[in-house]
Amino acid sequence: MFPFLHDNVYIKIKLSKGTVVFREGDMCEHVAFIVSGVIRVAKIGENGKEVNLYRVCRGESCVLTISSVLSHSPFPATAIVEEDAEVLIVPKDTFAKMMTTNVELQTFVYDMMMNRFMAMMQMIEHIVFEKMDKRMIEFLLTRCDNSKANTIEMTHEHIAVELGTAREVVSRILKQFEREGYIQLARGKIKIVDKKGLCDKFATM
């Protein structure tokens, strides 16, 4: 999976769901490469509200960790294990040295940074230029397609974190969708009862 990593440069460890890998302001002492599981990277405001920046999945590493290590600067966000993970840990000094000589590692890092940059640009475009109700429909339909079910088990607060908005905004839009007959709301659950209607609504927005 990571052909540029040899046995003598990393340690394999397991991280349990909920483990905080880095907090904002921490100095990164290593770079992690994900073998399995998911690590969520988020920005947490002083008021406790969160905005998800991205997720680090199998076959990836965290671009903010790499940037922090190479620039000797504090980690600018919070990284939390979202799904039990197995990772390969490379000490920061070893990683920095490898980046000066290992072409395969350089290519991996530059490609990953470009992909992450493009994804972040897309997220900013969604937030700035698209209406929130359109983003909500896209989120609901994507979640249903990924889970192959018509019921999404998420709180309004969790959805707000995913979309980078306020819980009150999420609740208002979902209640409107319910009044229009597209969904049914229950505690911690959203059931899509008219998927075609949502798709049609999305297409006309």
Coordinates of N, CA and C in Angstrom, one line a residue:
M1 N 0.8 -1.2 0.0 CA 0.0 0.0 0.0 C 0.9 1.3 0.0
F2 N 2.0 1.2 0.8 CA 2.9 2.4 0.8 C 4.3 1.8 0.4
P3 N 4.6 1.6 -0.8 CA 5.8 1.0 -1.3 C 7.1 1.8 -0.9
F4 N 6.9 3.1 -0.6 CA 8.0 3.9 -0.2 C 8.4 3.8 1.2
L5 N 7.6 3.0 2.0 CA 7.9 2.8 3.4 C 8.5 1.5 3.6
H6 N 9.7 1.4 4.3 CA 10.3 0.1 4.6 C 10.1 -0.2 6.1
D7 N 10.2 -1.5 6.4 CA 9.9 -1.9 7.8 C 10.7 -1.1 8.9
N8 N 11.9 -0.7 8.5 CA 12.8 -0.1 9.5 C 12.5 1.4 9.8
V9 N 11.5 2.0 9.1 CA 11.2 3.4 9.3 C 9.9 3.7 10.0
Y10 N 9.1 2.7 10.2 CA 7.8 2.9 10.8 C 7.4 1.9 11.9
I11 N 6.5 2.3 12.7 CA 5.9 1.4 13.8 C 4.4 1.3 13.5
K12 N 3.9 0.1 13.5 CA 2.4 -0.1 13.3 C 1.7 -0.1 14.6
I13 N 0.6 0.7 14.7 CA -0.1 0.8 15.9 C -1.6 0.8 15.6
K14 N -2.5 0.5 16.6 CA -3.9 0.6 16.4 C -4.5 1.7 17.3
L15 N -5.4 2.4 16.7 CA -6.1 3.5 17.4 C -7.6 3.3 17.5
S16 N -8.1 3.4 18.7 CA -9.5 3.2 18.9 C -10.4 4.4 18.6
K17 N -11.6 4.1 18.2 CA -12.6 5.2 17.8 C -12.7 6.1 19.0
G18 N -12.7 7.4 18.7 CA -12.7 8.5 19.7 C -11.4 9.0 20.2
T19 N -10.3 8.3 19.8 CA -9.0 8.8 20.2 C -8.7 10.1 19.5
V20 N -8.2 11.1 20.3 CA -7.8 12.4 19.8 C -6.3 12.2 19.4
V21 N -6.0 12.3 18.1 CA -4.7 12.1 17.6 C -3.9 13.4 17.8
F22 N -4.4 14.5 17.4 CA -3.8 15.8 17.6 C -4.9 16.8 18.0
R23 N -4.5 17.7 18.9 CA -5.3 18.9 19.2 C -4.7 20.1 18.6
E24 N -5.5 21.1 18.3 CA -5.0 22.3 17.7 C -3.9 22.9 18.6
G25 N -2.8 23.2 18.0 CA -1.7 23.8 18.8 C -0.6 22.8 19.1
D26 N -0.9 21.5 19.0 CA 0.1 20.4 19.2 C 1.2 20.5 18.2
M27 N 2.4 20.1 18.6 CA 3.5 19.9 17.7 C 3.5 18.5 17.3
C28 N 3.5 18.2 16.0 CA 3.5 16.9 15.5 C 4.8 16.2 15.5
E29 N 4.9 15.1 16.2 CA 6.1 14.3 16.4 C 6.2 13.2 15.4
H30 N 5.2 13.0 14.6 CA 5.3 11.9 13.6 C 4.3 12.1 12.5
V31 N 4.4 11.3 11.5 CA 3.4 11.3 10.4 C 2.8 9.9 10.3
A32 N 1.5 9.9 10.2 CA 0.8 8.6 10.2 C 0.2 8.3 8.8
F33 N 0.4 7.0 8.4 CA -0.2 6.5 7.1 C -1.2 5.5 7.4
I34 N -2.4 5.7 6.9 CA -3.6 4.9 7.3 C -3.7 3.6 6.5
V35 N -3.6 2.5 7.3 CA -3.8 1.1 6.7 C -5.2 0.8 6.7
S36 N -6.0 1.1 7.7 CA -7.4 0.9 7.8 C -8.0 1.9 8.7
G37 N -9.4 2.1 8.6 CA -10.1 3.0 9.5 C -10.1 4.4 8.9
V38 N -10.7 5.3 9.7 CA -10.9 6.7 9.3 C -10.5 7.7 10.4
I39 N -9.8 8.7 10.1 CA -9.5 9.8 11.0 C -10.1 11.1 10.5
R40 N -10.9 11.7 11.3 CA -11.6 13.0 10.9 C -10.8 14.2 11.4
V41 N -10.6 15.1 10.5 CA -9.9 16.4 10.8 C -10.9 17.5 10.8
A42 N -11.0 18.2 11.9 CA -12.0 19.3 12.0 C -11.4 20.5 12.7
K43 N -12.1 21.6 12.4 CA -11.8 22.9 13.1 C -12.8 23.1 14.1
I44 N -12.4 23.4 15.4 CA -13.3 23.6 16.5 C -13.2 25.0 17.0
G45 N -14.3 25.7 17.0 CA -14.3 27.1 17.4 C -14.3 27.3 18.9
E46 N -14.1 28.5 19.4 CA -14.1 28.7 20.9 C -15.4 28.5 21.5
N47 N -16.5 28.6 20.7 CA -17.8 28.3 21.1 C -18.2 26.8 21.1
G48 N -17.2 26.0 20.7 CA -17.5 24.5 20.7 C -18.0 24.0 19.4
K49 N -18.4 24.9 18.5 CA -18.9 24.4 17.2 C -17.8 23.9 16.3
E50 N -18.1 22.8 15.5 CA -17.2 22.2 14.7 C -17.5 22.3 13.2
V51 N -16.4 22.3 12.4 CA -16.6 22.2 10.9 C -15.6 21.1 10.5
N52 N -16.1 20.1 9.8 CA -15.2 19.1 9.3 C -14.4 19.6 8.1
L53 N -13.1 19.4 8.1 CA -12.3 19.8 7.0 C -12.1 18.7 6.0
Y54 N -11.8 17.5 6.5 CA -11.7 16.3 5.6 C -11.5 15.1 6.5
R55 N -11.6 13.9 5.8 CA -11.3 12.6 6.5 C -10.1 12.0 5.8
V56 N -9.3 11.3 6.7 CA -8.2 10.6 6.2 C -8.5 9.1 6.2
C57 N -8.5 8.4 5.1 CA -8.9 7.1 5.0 C -7.8 6.1 4.5
R58 N -8.1 4.9 4.3 CA -7.1 3.9 3.9 C -6.3 4.3 2.7
G59 N -5.0 4.2 2.9 CA -4.1 4.5 1.8 C -3.7 6.0 1.7
E60 N -4.1 6.8 2.8 CA -3.8 8.2 2.8 C -3.0 8.6 4.0
S61 N -2.6 9.8 4.0 CA -2.0 10.4 5.2 C -2.6 11.8 5.4
C62 N -2.3 12.5 6.5 CA -2.9 13.8 6.8 C -2.0 14.9 6.3
V63 N -2.6 15.7 5.3 CA -1.7 16.7 4.7 C -1.4 17.8 5.7
L64 N -2.3 18.1 6.7 CA -2.0 19.1 7.7 C -0.8 18.6 8.6
T65 N -0.8 17.3 8.9 CA 0.3 16.8 9.7 C 1.6 16.9 9.0
I66 N 1.6 16.6 7.7 CA 2.8 16.7 6.9 C 3.3 18.1 6.8
S67 N 2.3 19.0 6.6 CA 2.7 20.4 6.5 C 3.3 20.9 7.8
S68 N 2.7 20.5 8.9 CA 3.2 20.9 10.2 C 4.6 20.4 10.5
V69 N 4.8 19.2 10.1 CA 6.1 18.6 10.3 C 7.2 19.3 9.5
L70 N 6.9 19.5 8.2 CA 7.9 20.1 7.3 C 8.1 21.6 7.6
S71 N 7.1 22.2 8.2 CA 7.3 23.7 8.5 C 7.6 23.9 9.9
H72 N 7.6 22.9 10.7 CA 7.9 23.0 12.2 C 6.9 23.9 12.9
S73 N 5.6 23.8 12.5 CA 4.6 24.7 13.0 C 3.5 23.8 13.7
P74 N 2.7 24.4 14.6 CA 1.7 23.6 15.3 C 0.6 23.1 14.4
F75 N 0.0 22.0 14.8 CA -1.1 21.5 14.1 C -2.3 22.5 14.2
P76 N -2.9 22.9 13.1 CA -3.9 23.9 13.1 C -5.4 23.5 13.2
A77 N -5.6 22.2 13.6 CA -6.9 21.7 13.7 C -7.0 20.6 14.7
T78 N -8.0 19.8 14.7 CA -8.1 18.6 15.6 C -8.3 17.4 14.8
A79 N -7.6 16.3 15.1 CA -7.7 15.1 14.4 C -8.2 14.0 15.4
I80 N -9.3 13.4 15.0 CA -10.0 12.4 15.9 C -10.3 11.1 15.1
V81 N -10.0 10.0 15.8 CA -10.3 8.7 15.1 C -11.8 8.5 15.0
E82 N -12.3 8.4 13.8 CA -13.8 8.2 13.6 C -14.2 6.7 13.5
E83 N -13.3 5.9 13.0 CA -13.5 4.5 12.9 C -12.1 3.8 13.3
D84 N -12.2 2.8 14.2 CA -11.0 2.1 14.6 C -10.0 2.0 13.5
A85 N -8.8 2.4 13.8 CA -7.8 2.5 12.7 C -6.5 1.8 13.0
E86 N -5.8 1.3 12.0 CA -4.5 0.8 12.1 C -3.6 1.7 11.2
V87 N -2.5 2.2 11.8 CA -1.7 3.2 11.1 C -0.2 2.8 11.2
L88 N 0.5 3.4 10.2 CA 2.0 3.2 10.2 C 2.6 4.6 10.7
I89 N 3.3 4.6 11.8 CA 3.8 5.9 12.3 C 5.3 6.0 11.9
V90 N 5.6 7.2 11.3 CA 7.0 7.5 10.9 C 7.4 8.8 11.7
P91 N 8.5 8.7 12.5 CA 9.0 9.8 13.2 C 9.2 11.0 12.3
K92 N 9.0 12.2 12.9 CA 9.1 13.4 12.0 C 10.4 13.6 11.4
D93 N 11.5 13.4 12.1 CA 12.8 13.6 11.6 C 13.1 12.6 10.4
T94 N 12.7 11.3 10.6 CA 12.8 10.3 9.6 C 12.0 10.7 8.3
F95 N 10.8 11.2 8.5 CA 10.0 11.6 7.4 C 10.6 12.8 6.7
A96 N 11.0 13.8 7.4 CA 11.6 14.9 6.8 C 12.8 14.6 5.9
K97 N 13.7 13.6 6.4 CA 14.8 13.2 5.7 C 14.4 12.4 4.4
M98 N 13.4 11.6 4.6 CA 12.9 10.8 3.4 C 12.3 11.7 2.3
M99 N 11.7 12.8 2.7 CA 11.2 13.8 1.7 C 12.2 14.4 0.9
T100 N 13.5 14.4 1.3 CA 14.6 15.0 0.5 C 15.2 14.1 -0.5
T101 N 14.9 12.7 -0.3 CA 15.6 11.8 -1.2 C 14.6 10.8 -1.9
N102 N 13.4 10.5 -1.3 CA 12.6 9.5 -1.8 C 11.6 10.0 -2.8
V103 N 11.8 9.8 -4.0 CA 10.9 10.3 -5.1 C 9.5 9.8 -5.0
E104 N 9.4 8.5 -4.7 CA 8.0 7.9 -4.6 C 7.2 8.6 -3.5
L105 N 7.9 8.9 -2.4 CA 7.2 9.6 -1.3 C 6.8 11.0 -1.7
Q106 N 7.7 11.7 -2.3 CA 7.5 13.0 -2.8 C 6.2 13.1 -3.7
T107 N 6.2 12.1 -4.7 CA 5.1 12.1 -5.6 C 3.8 11.8 -4.8
F108 N 3.8 10.9 -3.9 CA 2.6 10.5 -3.1 C 2.1 11.8 -2.3
V109 N 3.0 12.5 -1.7 CA 2.6 13.7 -0.9 C 2.1 14.8 -1.8
Y110 N 2.8 15.1 -2.9 CA 2.3 16.1 -3.8 C 1.0 15.8 -4.4
D111 N 0.8 14.6 -4.8 CA -0.5 14.2 -5.4 C -1.6 14.3 -4.4
M112 N -1.3 13.9 -3.2 CA -2.3 13.9 -2.1 C -2.7 15.3 -1.7
M113 N -1.7 16.2 -1.6 CA -1.9 17.6 -1.3 C -2.7 18.3 -2.4
M114 N -2.5 18.0 -3.6 CA -3.3 18.6 -4.7 C -4.7 18.1 -4.7
N115 N -4.9 16.8 -4.4 CA -6.3 16.2 -4.3 C -7.0 16.8 -3.2
R116 N -6.3 17.0 -2.0 CA -7.0 17.6 -0.9 C -7.3 19.1 -1.1
F117 N -6.4 19.8 -1.8 CA -6.6 21.2 -2.1 C -7.8 21.3 -3.0
M118 N -7.9 20.5 -4.0 CA -9.1 20.6 -4.9 C -10.4 20.3 -4.2
A119 N -10.3 19.3 -3.2 CA -11.5 18.9 -2.5 C -11.9 20.1 -1.6
M120 N -10.9 20.8 -1.0 CA -11.2 21.9 -0.1 C -11.8 23.1 -0.9
M121 N -11.3 23.3 -2.1 CA -11.8 24.3 -3.0 C -13.3 24.0 -3.3
Q122 N -13.6 22.8 -3.6 CA -14.9 22.4 -3.9 C -15.8 22.6 -2.7
M123 N -15.4 22.3 -1.5 CA -16.1 22.5 -0.3 C -16.4 24.0 -0.1
I124 N -15.4 24.8 -0.3 CA -15.6 26.3 -0.2 C -16.6 26.8 -1.2
E125 N -16.6 26.3 -2.4 CA -17.5 26.7 -3.4 C -18.9 26.3 -3.0
H126 N -19.1 25.1 -2.5 CA -20.4 24.7 -2.0 C -20.9 25.6 -0.9
I127 N -20.1 25.9 0.0 CA -20.5 26.8 1.2 C -20.8 28.2 0.7
V128 N -20.0 28.7 -0.2 CA -20.2 30.2 -0.5 C -21.2 30.4 -1.6
F129 N -21.3 29.5 -2.6 CA -22.0 29.7 -3.8 C -23.3 28.9 -3.9
E130 N -23.5 27.8 -3.2 CA -24.7 27.0 -3.3 C -25.6 27.3 -2.1
K131 N -26.9 27.2 -2.4 CA -27.9 27.4 -1.3 C -27.9 26.2 -0.4
M132 N -28.1 26.5 0.9 CA -28.0 25.4 1.9 C -29.0 24.3 1.7
D133 N -30.2 24.7 1.2 CA -31.2 23.6 1.0 C -30.8 22.6 -0.1
K134 N -30.1 23.2 -1.1 CA -29.6 22.3 -2.2 C -28.5 21.4 -1.7
R135 N -27.6 22.0 -0.8 CA -26.5 21.2 -0.2 C -27.1 20.1 0.7
M136 N -28.2 20.4 1.4 CA -28.8 19.5 2.3 C -29.4 18.3 1.5
I137 N -30.0 18.6 0.3 CA -30.6 17.5 -0.5 C -29.4 16.6 -1.0
E138 N -28.4 17.2 -1.4 CA -27.2 16.4 -1.9 C -26.7 15.5 -0.8
F139 N -26.6 16.1 0.4 CA -26.1 15.3 1.5 C -26.9 14.2 1.8
L140 N -28.3 14.4 1.9 CA -29.2 13.3 2.2 C -29.2 12.2 1.2
L141 N -29.2 12.6 -0.1 CA -29.1 11.6 -1.2 C -27.8 10.8 -1.2
T142 N -26.7 11.5 -1.0 CA -25.4 10.8 -0.9 C -25.4 9.8 0.2
R143 N -25.9 10.2 1.4 CA -25.8 9.3 2.6 C -26.7 8.1 2.3
C144 N -27.8 8.3 1.7 CA -28.7 7.1 1.4 C -28.1 6.2 0.3
D145 N -27.4 6.8 -0.7 CA -26.8 5.9 -1.7 C -25.6 5.1 -1.1
N146 N -24.9 5.8 -0.2 CA -23.7 5.1 0.5 C -24.1 4.0 1.4
S147 N -25.2 4.2 2.1 CA -25.7 3.2 3.1 C -26.7 2.2 2.5
K148 N -27.2 2.6 1.3 CA -28.2 1.7 0.6 C -29.4 1.6 1.5
A149 N -29.8 2.6 2.2 CA -31.0 2.6 3.0 C -31.6 4.0 3.0
N150 N -32.9 4.0 3.3 CA -33.7 5.3 3.2 C -33.7 6.0 4.6
T151 N -33.1 5.5 5.6 CA -33.1 6.1 6.9 C -31.7 6.5 7.3
I152 N -31.5 7.7 7.6 CA -30.2 8.2 8.0 C -30.2 8.5 9.5
E153 N -29.3 7.8 10.3 CA -29.3 8.0 11.7 C -28.2 9.0 12.1
M154 N -28.6 10.3 12.1 CA -27.7 11.4 12.5 C -28.5 12.5 13.1
T155 N -27.9 13.1 14.1 CA -28.6 14.3 14.7 C -28.4 15.5 13.9
H156 N -29.3 16.5 14.1 CA -29.2 17.8 13.4 C -27.8 18.4 13.6
E157 N -27.3 18.3 14.8 CA -26.0 18.9 15.2 C -24.9 18.2 14.4
H158 N -25.0 16.9 14.2 CA -24.0 16.2 13.4 C -24.0 16.6 12.0
I159 N -25.2 16.8 11.4 CA -25.3 17.2 10.0 C -24.8 18.6 9.9
A160 N -25.0 19.5 10.9 CA -24.5 20.8 10.8 C -23.0 20.9 10.8
V161 N -22.3 20.0 11.5 CA -20.9 19.9 11.5 C -20.4 19.4 10.1
E162 N -21.1 18.5 9.5 CA -20.7 18.0 8.2 C -20.9 19.1 7.1
L163 N -21.9 19.9 7.2 CA -22.1 20.9 6.2 C -21.6 22.3 6.5
G164 N -21.0 22.4 7.7 CA -20.4 23.7 8.1 C -21.4 24.8 8.3
T165 N -22.5 24.5 9.0 CA -23.5 25.5 9.2 C -24.0 25.3 10.7
A166 N -25.1 26.1 11.0 CA -25.6 26.0 12.3 C -26.7 25.0 12.4
R167 N -26.9 24.4 13.6 CA -27.9 23.4 13.8 C -29.3 23.9 13.6
E168 N -29.5 25.2 13.9 CA -30.8 25.8 13.7 C -31.2 25.9 12.2
V169 N -30.1 26.1 11.4 CA -30.4 26.1 9.9 C -30.7 24.7 9.4
V170 N -30.0 23.7 9.9 CA -30.3 22.3 9.5 C -31.7 22.0 9.9
S171 N -32.1 22.3 11.1 CA -33.5 21.9 11.6 C -34.5 22.6 10.8
R172 N -34.3 23.9 10.5 CA -35.3 24.6 9.7 C -35.5 24.0 8.3
I173 N -34.4 23.7 7.7 CA -34.6 23.1 6.3 C -35.2 21.7 6.3
L174 N -34.8 20.9 7.3 CA -35.3 19.6 7.4 C -36.8 19.6 7.7
K175 N -37.2 20.5 8.5 CA -38.7 20.6 8.9 C -39.5 21.1 7.6
Q176 N -38.8 21.9 6.8 CA -39.5 22.4 5.6 C -39.6 21.2 4.6
F177 N -38.6 20.4 4.5 CA -38.7 19.2 3.7 C -39.7 18.2 4.2
E178 N -39.9 18.1 5.5 CA -40.9 17.3 6.1 C -42.3 17.8 5.7
R179 N -42.5 19.1 5.8 CA -43.8 19.7 5.5 C -44.1 19.4 4.0
E180 N -43.1 19.4 3.1 CA -43.3 19.2 1.7 C -43.4 17.7 1.4
G181 N -43.3 16.8 2.3 CA -43.5 15.4 2.1 C -42.4 14.6 1.6
Y182 N -41.2 15.2 1.7 CA -40.0 14.4 1.2 C -39.4 13.5 2.2
I183 N -39.5 13.9 3.5 CA -38.8 13.1 4.6 C -39.8 13.0 5.8
Q184 N -39.4 12.1 6.7 CA -40.0 12.1 8.0 C -38.9 12.2 9.1
L185 N -39.2 13.0 10.1 CA -38.2 13.2 11.1 C -38.5 12.5 12.4
A186 N -37.5 11.9 13.0 CA -37.7 11.3 14.3 C -36.4 11.6 15.1
R187 N -36.4 11.3 16.4 CA -35.2 11.6 17.2 C -34.0 11.0 16.7
G188 N -33.0 11.7 16.2 CA -31.8 11.2 15.7 C -31.9 10.4 14.4
K189 N -33.0 10.6 13.7 CA -33.2 9.8 12.4 C -34.0 10.7 11.4
I190 N -33.6 10.4 10.1 CA -34.3 11.1 9.0 C -34.6 10.0 8.0
K191 N -35.9 9.8 7.7 CA -36.3 8.8 6.7 C -36.8 9.5 5.5
I192 N -36.2 9.1 4.4 CA -36.6 9.7 3.1 C -37.7 8.9 2.5
V193 N -38.9 9.6 2.3 CA -40.1 8.9 1.9 C -40.4 9.2 0.4
D194 N -39.7 10.2 -0.2 CA -39.9 10.6 -1.6 C -38.6 10.9 -2.2
K195 N -37.8 9.9 -2.5 CA -36.4 10.1 -3.0 C -36.5 10.7 -4.4
K196 N -37.4 10.3 -5.2 CA -37.5 10.8 -6.5 C -37.9 12.3 -6.5
G197 N -38.8 12.7 -5.5 CA -39.1 14.1 -5.4 C -37.9 14.9 -5.0
L198 N -37.1 14.4 -4.1 CA -35.9 15.1 -3.7 C -34.9 15.3 -4.9
C199 N -34.8 14.2 -5.7 CA -33.9 14.3 -6.8 C -34.4 15.3 -7.8
D200 N -35.8 15.4 -8.0 CA -36.4 16.3 -8.9 C -36.2 17.8 -8.4
K201 N -36.3 17.9 -7.1 CA -36.2 19.2 -6.5 C -34.7 19.7 -6.7
F202 N -33.8 18.8 -6.5 CA -32.3 19.1 -6.6 C -32.0 19.6 -8.0
A203 N -32.6 18.9 -9.0 CA -32.3 19.2 -10.4 C -32.8 20.5 -10.8
T204 N -33.8 21.0 -10.1 CA -34.4 22.3 -10.6 C -33.9 23.5 -9.8
M205 N -33.0 23.3 -8.8 CA -32.5 24.3 -8.0 C -31.2 25.0 -8.6

